[in-house]
C-alpha atoms as one frame of an Amber mdcrd trajectory, in Angstrom:
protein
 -18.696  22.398  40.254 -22.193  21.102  40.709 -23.355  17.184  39.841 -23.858
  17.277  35.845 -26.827  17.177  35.041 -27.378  13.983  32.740 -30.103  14.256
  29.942 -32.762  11.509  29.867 -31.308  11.575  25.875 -27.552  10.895  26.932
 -28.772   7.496  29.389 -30.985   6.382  26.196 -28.226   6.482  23.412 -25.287
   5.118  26.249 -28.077   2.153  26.461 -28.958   1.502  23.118 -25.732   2.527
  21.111 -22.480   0.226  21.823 -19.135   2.248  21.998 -16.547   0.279  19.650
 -12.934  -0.084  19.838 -10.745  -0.469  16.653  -7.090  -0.467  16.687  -5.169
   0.237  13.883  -1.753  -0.240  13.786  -0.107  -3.726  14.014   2.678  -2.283
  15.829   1.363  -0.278  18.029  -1.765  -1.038  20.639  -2.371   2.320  21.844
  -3.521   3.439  18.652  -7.291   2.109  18.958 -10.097   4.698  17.982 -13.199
   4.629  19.778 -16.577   4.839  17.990 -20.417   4.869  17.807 -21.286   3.585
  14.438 -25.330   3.373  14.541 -28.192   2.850  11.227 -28.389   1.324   8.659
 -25.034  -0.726   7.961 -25.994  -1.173   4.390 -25.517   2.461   3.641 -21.531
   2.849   2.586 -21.153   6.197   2.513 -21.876   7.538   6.301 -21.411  10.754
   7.768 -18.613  10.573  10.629 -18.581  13.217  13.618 -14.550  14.616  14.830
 -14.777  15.949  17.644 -12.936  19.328  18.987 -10.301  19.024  21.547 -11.937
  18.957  24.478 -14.787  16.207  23.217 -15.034  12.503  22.960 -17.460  10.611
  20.588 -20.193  10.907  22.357 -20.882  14.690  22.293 -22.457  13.963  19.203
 -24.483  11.806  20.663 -28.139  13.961  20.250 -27.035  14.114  15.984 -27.097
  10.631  16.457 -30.248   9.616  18.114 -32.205  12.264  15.466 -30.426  11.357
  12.470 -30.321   7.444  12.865 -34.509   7.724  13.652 -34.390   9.485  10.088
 -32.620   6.941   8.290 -29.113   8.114   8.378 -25.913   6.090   8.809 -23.643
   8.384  11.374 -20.589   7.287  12.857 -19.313   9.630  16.259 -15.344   9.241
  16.474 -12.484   9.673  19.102  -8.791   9.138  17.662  -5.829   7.699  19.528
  -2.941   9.800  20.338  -1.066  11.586  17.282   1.444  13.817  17.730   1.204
  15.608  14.051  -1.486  16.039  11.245   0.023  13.113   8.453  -0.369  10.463
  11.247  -3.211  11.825  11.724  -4.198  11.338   8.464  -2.914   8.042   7.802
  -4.303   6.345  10.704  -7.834   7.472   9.970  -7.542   6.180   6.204  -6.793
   3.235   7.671  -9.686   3.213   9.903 -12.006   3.372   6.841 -10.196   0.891
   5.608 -11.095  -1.404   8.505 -14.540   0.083   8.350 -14.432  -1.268   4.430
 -16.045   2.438   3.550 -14.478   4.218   0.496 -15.938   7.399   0.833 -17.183
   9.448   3.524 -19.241  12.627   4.198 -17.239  13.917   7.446 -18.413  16.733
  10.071 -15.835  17.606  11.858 -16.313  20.788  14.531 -13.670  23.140  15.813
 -10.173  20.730  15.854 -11.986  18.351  14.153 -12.861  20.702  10.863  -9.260
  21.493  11.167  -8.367  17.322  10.612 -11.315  17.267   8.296 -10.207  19.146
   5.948  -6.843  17.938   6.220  -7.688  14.215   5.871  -9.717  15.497   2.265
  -6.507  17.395   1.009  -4.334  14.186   2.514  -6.657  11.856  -0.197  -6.855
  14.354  -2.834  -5.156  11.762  -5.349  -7.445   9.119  -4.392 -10.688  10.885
  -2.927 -12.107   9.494   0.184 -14.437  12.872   1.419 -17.555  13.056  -0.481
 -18.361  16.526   1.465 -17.572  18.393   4.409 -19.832  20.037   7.220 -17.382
  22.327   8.741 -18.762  24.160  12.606 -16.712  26.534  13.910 -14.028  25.159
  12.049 -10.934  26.785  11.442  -8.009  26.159   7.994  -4.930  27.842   9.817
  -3.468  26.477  12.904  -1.299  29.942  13.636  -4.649  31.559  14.575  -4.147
  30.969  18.397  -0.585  32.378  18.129   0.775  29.228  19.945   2.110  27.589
  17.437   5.943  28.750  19.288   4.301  26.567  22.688   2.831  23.171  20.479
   6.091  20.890  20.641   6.010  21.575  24.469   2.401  20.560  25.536   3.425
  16.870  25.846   5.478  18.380  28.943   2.268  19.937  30.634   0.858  17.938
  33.372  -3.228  17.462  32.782  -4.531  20.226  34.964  -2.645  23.160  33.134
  -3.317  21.830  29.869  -6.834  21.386  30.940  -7.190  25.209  31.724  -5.812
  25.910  28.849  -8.564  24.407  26.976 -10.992  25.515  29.627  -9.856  29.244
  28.792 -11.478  29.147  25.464 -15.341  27.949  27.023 -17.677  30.882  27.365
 -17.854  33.028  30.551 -20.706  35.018  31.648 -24.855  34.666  31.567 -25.526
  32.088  29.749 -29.484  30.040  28.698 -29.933  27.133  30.443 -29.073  24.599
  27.495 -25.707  26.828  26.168 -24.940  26.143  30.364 -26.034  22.113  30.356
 -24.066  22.000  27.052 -20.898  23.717  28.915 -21.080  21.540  31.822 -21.410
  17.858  29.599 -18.195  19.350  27.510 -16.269  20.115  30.790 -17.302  16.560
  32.470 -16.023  15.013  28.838 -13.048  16.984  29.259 -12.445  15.840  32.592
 -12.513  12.052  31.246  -9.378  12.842  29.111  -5.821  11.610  29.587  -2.845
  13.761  29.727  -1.567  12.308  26.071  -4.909  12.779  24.599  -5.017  16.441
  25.531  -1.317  17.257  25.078  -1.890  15.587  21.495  -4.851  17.133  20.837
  -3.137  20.558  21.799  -0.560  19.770  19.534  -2.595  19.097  16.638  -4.560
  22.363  16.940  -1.318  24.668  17.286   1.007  22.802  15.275   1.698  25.022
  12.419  -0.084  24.143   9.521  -2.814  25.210   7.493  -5.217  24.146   4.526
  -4.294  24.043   0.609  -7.311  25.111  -0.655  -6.737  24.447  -4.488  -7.164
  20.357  -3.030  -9.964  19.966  -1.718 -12.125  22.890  -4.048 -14.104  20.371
  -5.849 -15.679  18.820  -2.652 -18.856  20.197  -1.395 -18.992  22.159   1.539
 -21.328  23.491   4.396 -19.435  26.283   6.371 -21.653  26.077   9.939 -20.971
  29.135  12.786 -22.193  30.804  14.972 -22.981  34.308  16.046 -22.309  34.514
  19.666 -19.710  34.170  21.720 -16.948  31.120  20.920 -13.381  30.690  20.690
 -12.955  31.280  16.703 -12.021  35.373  15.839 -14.172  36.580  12.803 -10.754
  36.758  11.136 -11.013  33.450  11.340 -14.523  33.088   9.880 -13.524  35.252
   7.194 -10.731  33.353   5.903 -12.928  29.993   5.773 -15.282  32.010   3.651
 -12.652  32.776   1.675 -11.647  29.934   1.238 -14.632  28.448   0.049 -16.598
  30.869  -1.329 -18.806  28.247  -3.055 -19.562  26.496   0.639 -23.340  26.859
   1.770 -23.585  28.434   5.058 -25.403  27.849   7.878 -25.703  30.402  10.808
 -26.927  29.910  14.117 -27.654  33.221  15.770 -26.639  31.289  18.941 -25.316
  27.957  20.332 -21.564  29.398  21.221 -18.753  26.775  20.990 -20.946  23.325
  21.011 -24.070  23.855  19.339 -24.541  20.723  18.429 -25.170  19.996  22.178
 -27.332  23.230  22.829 -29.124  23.823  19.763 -29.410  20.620  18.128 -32.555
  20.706  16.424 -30.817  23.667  14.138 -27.754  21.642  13.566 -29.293  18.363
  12.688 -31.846  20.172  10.369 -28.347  22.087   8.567 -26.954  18.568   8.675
 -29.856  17.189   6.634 -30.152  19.871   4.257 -26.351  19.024   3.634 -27.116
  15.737   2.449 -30.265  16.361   0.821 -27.959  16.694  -2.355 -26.874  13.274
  -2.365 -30.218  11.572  -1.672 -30.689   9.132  -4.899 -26.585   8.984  -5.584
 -24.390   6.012  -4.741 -23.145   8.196  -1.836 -26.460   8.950  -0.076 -25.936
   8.702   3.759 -29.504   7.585   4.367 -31.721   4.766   3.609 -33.747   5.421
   0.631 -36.810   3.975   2.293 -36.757   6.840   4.684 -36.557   9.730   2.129
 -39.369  11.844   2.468 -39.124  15.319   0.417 -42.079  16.549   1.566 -40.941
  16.308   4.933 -37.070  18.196   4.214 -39.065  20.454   2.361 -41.750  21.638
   5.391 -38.642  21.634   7.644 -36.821  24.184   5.515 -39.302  26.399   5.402
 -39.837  26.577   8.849 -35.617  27.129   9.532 -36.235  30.134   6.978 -39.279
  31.124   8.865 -37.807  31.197  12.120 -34.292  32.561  10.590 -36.509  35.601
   9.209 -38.437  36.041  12.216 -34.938  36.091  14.335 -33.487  39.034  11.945
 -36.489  41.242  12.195
């Protein structure tokens, strides 16, 4: 494969934006998560990126740059190695904890919508997700049929487990940024351990899926795409079902990592999101930096340009 080609946007935010390391557990010192926690620290209630399988904290890093310049508090994530969904679970509450934030708006895309969602069921008795952006997120594990192969990925050496993961990135022509995008998700992928990946594996096949009837008071954004990417529309289908009161937000493009290749889109959705919280206790952006007028200009051109795409 050729040299990646590094975005003028990536070298700015690795300069300007330290990468933190938190562990967790007093008994255990491989369980540190790794973070990018950038604006305004007097907002409490941030928005916090998960990445999918194959990504680190830093794929996020272009919803950073844009949202931080607006105002926003975002924190980019990559967890530790856990082998199942309640440790999981547990180990990020305890991260917030450490963080001293008691509720959170999360985005979490692909794997990370999956651990999302199950983080907001896992606090349902004591609520720590104020809302959920959800991109090309999935609420049943047993979707990729290989929920028979997840207790044996921690046997895989790296390379098979990282074609396995490879097998799900788009083939064929693709625009330049879908290709960049592909490229800075494979190189991030390449920077992955073998536990990482097995666990990751593991998390997304390991059967489980979403109790609805949980989480159905917590407001939702459901964000896909209509290209190519590695969720079936059964799959789409069934998180619409599942919350049929969710906004949407379609991209007619942007594949499995849009939030790489068509960020402007996804960091306008992101904003609309938490437009509804602006003035509340759990606003994720400085209210210095509100500016209606603004949101309001932007939204019209998104439906403008959404119209103009359909015709």
């Amino acid at each position: 494969m050729g040299e990646i080609k590094v975005s003028p946007d990536y070298n700015w935010f690795r300069s300007t934006v330290p990468l933190k390391k938190v562990c967790t557990s007093y008994d255990d010192d491989s369980k540190v998560w790794s973070l990018y926690d950038a604006g305004p620290r007097s907002i409490r209630c941030p928005l916090i990126f998960l990445p999918p399988v194959s990504g680190t904290a830093d794929v996020f890093f272009q919803q950073i740059l844009a949202l931080t310049g607006w105002g926003y508090r975002v924190i980019a994530l990559q967890y530790p190695v856990y082998w199942d969904h309640l440790e999981f679970c547990d180990g990020f509450r305890k991260l917030l904890d450490h963080l001293q934030l008691d509720k959170v708006h999360l985005f979490g895309a692909s794997l990370g919508g999956f651990l999302a969602q199950k983080f907001a069921e896992y606090t349902h008795k004591s609520p720590r997700v104020q809302s959920l952006i959800l991109c090309n997120a999935f609420s049943d594990t047993s979707i990729f049929n290989q929920t028979w192969t997840a207790n044996s990925f921690w046997l895989m050496p790296a390379f098979m487990l990282k074609k396995i993961v490879l097998g799900n990135f788009a083939s064929g022509p693709l625009d330049p940024e879908m290709a960049d995008g592909i490229d800075f998700m494979v190189d991030r992928l390449e920077s992955l351990g073998q536990s990482e990946l097995a666990s990751r594996l593991t998390l997304n096949c390991q059967n489980s899926y979403v109790e609805p009837h949980k989480i159905r008071d917590i407001p939702v954004t459901i964000m896909d795409v209509f290209d190519q990417s590695a969720l079936s529309t059964e799959a789409k289908e069934e998180m619409y079902k599942l919350y049929p009161n969710a906004r949407r937000a379609h991209l007619k493009t942007g594949g499995n990592f849009p939030y790489l290749c068509r960020s402007a889109e996804v960091n306008l959705y992101i904003q609309i999101h938490l437009l509804q919280f602006h003035g509340t206790r759990y606003a994720a952006i400085d209210p210095s930096m509100v500016s209606a007028e603004e949101l309001e200009v932007q939204k019209i051109s998104l439906h403008t340009s959404n119209e103009q795409e359909g015709q």
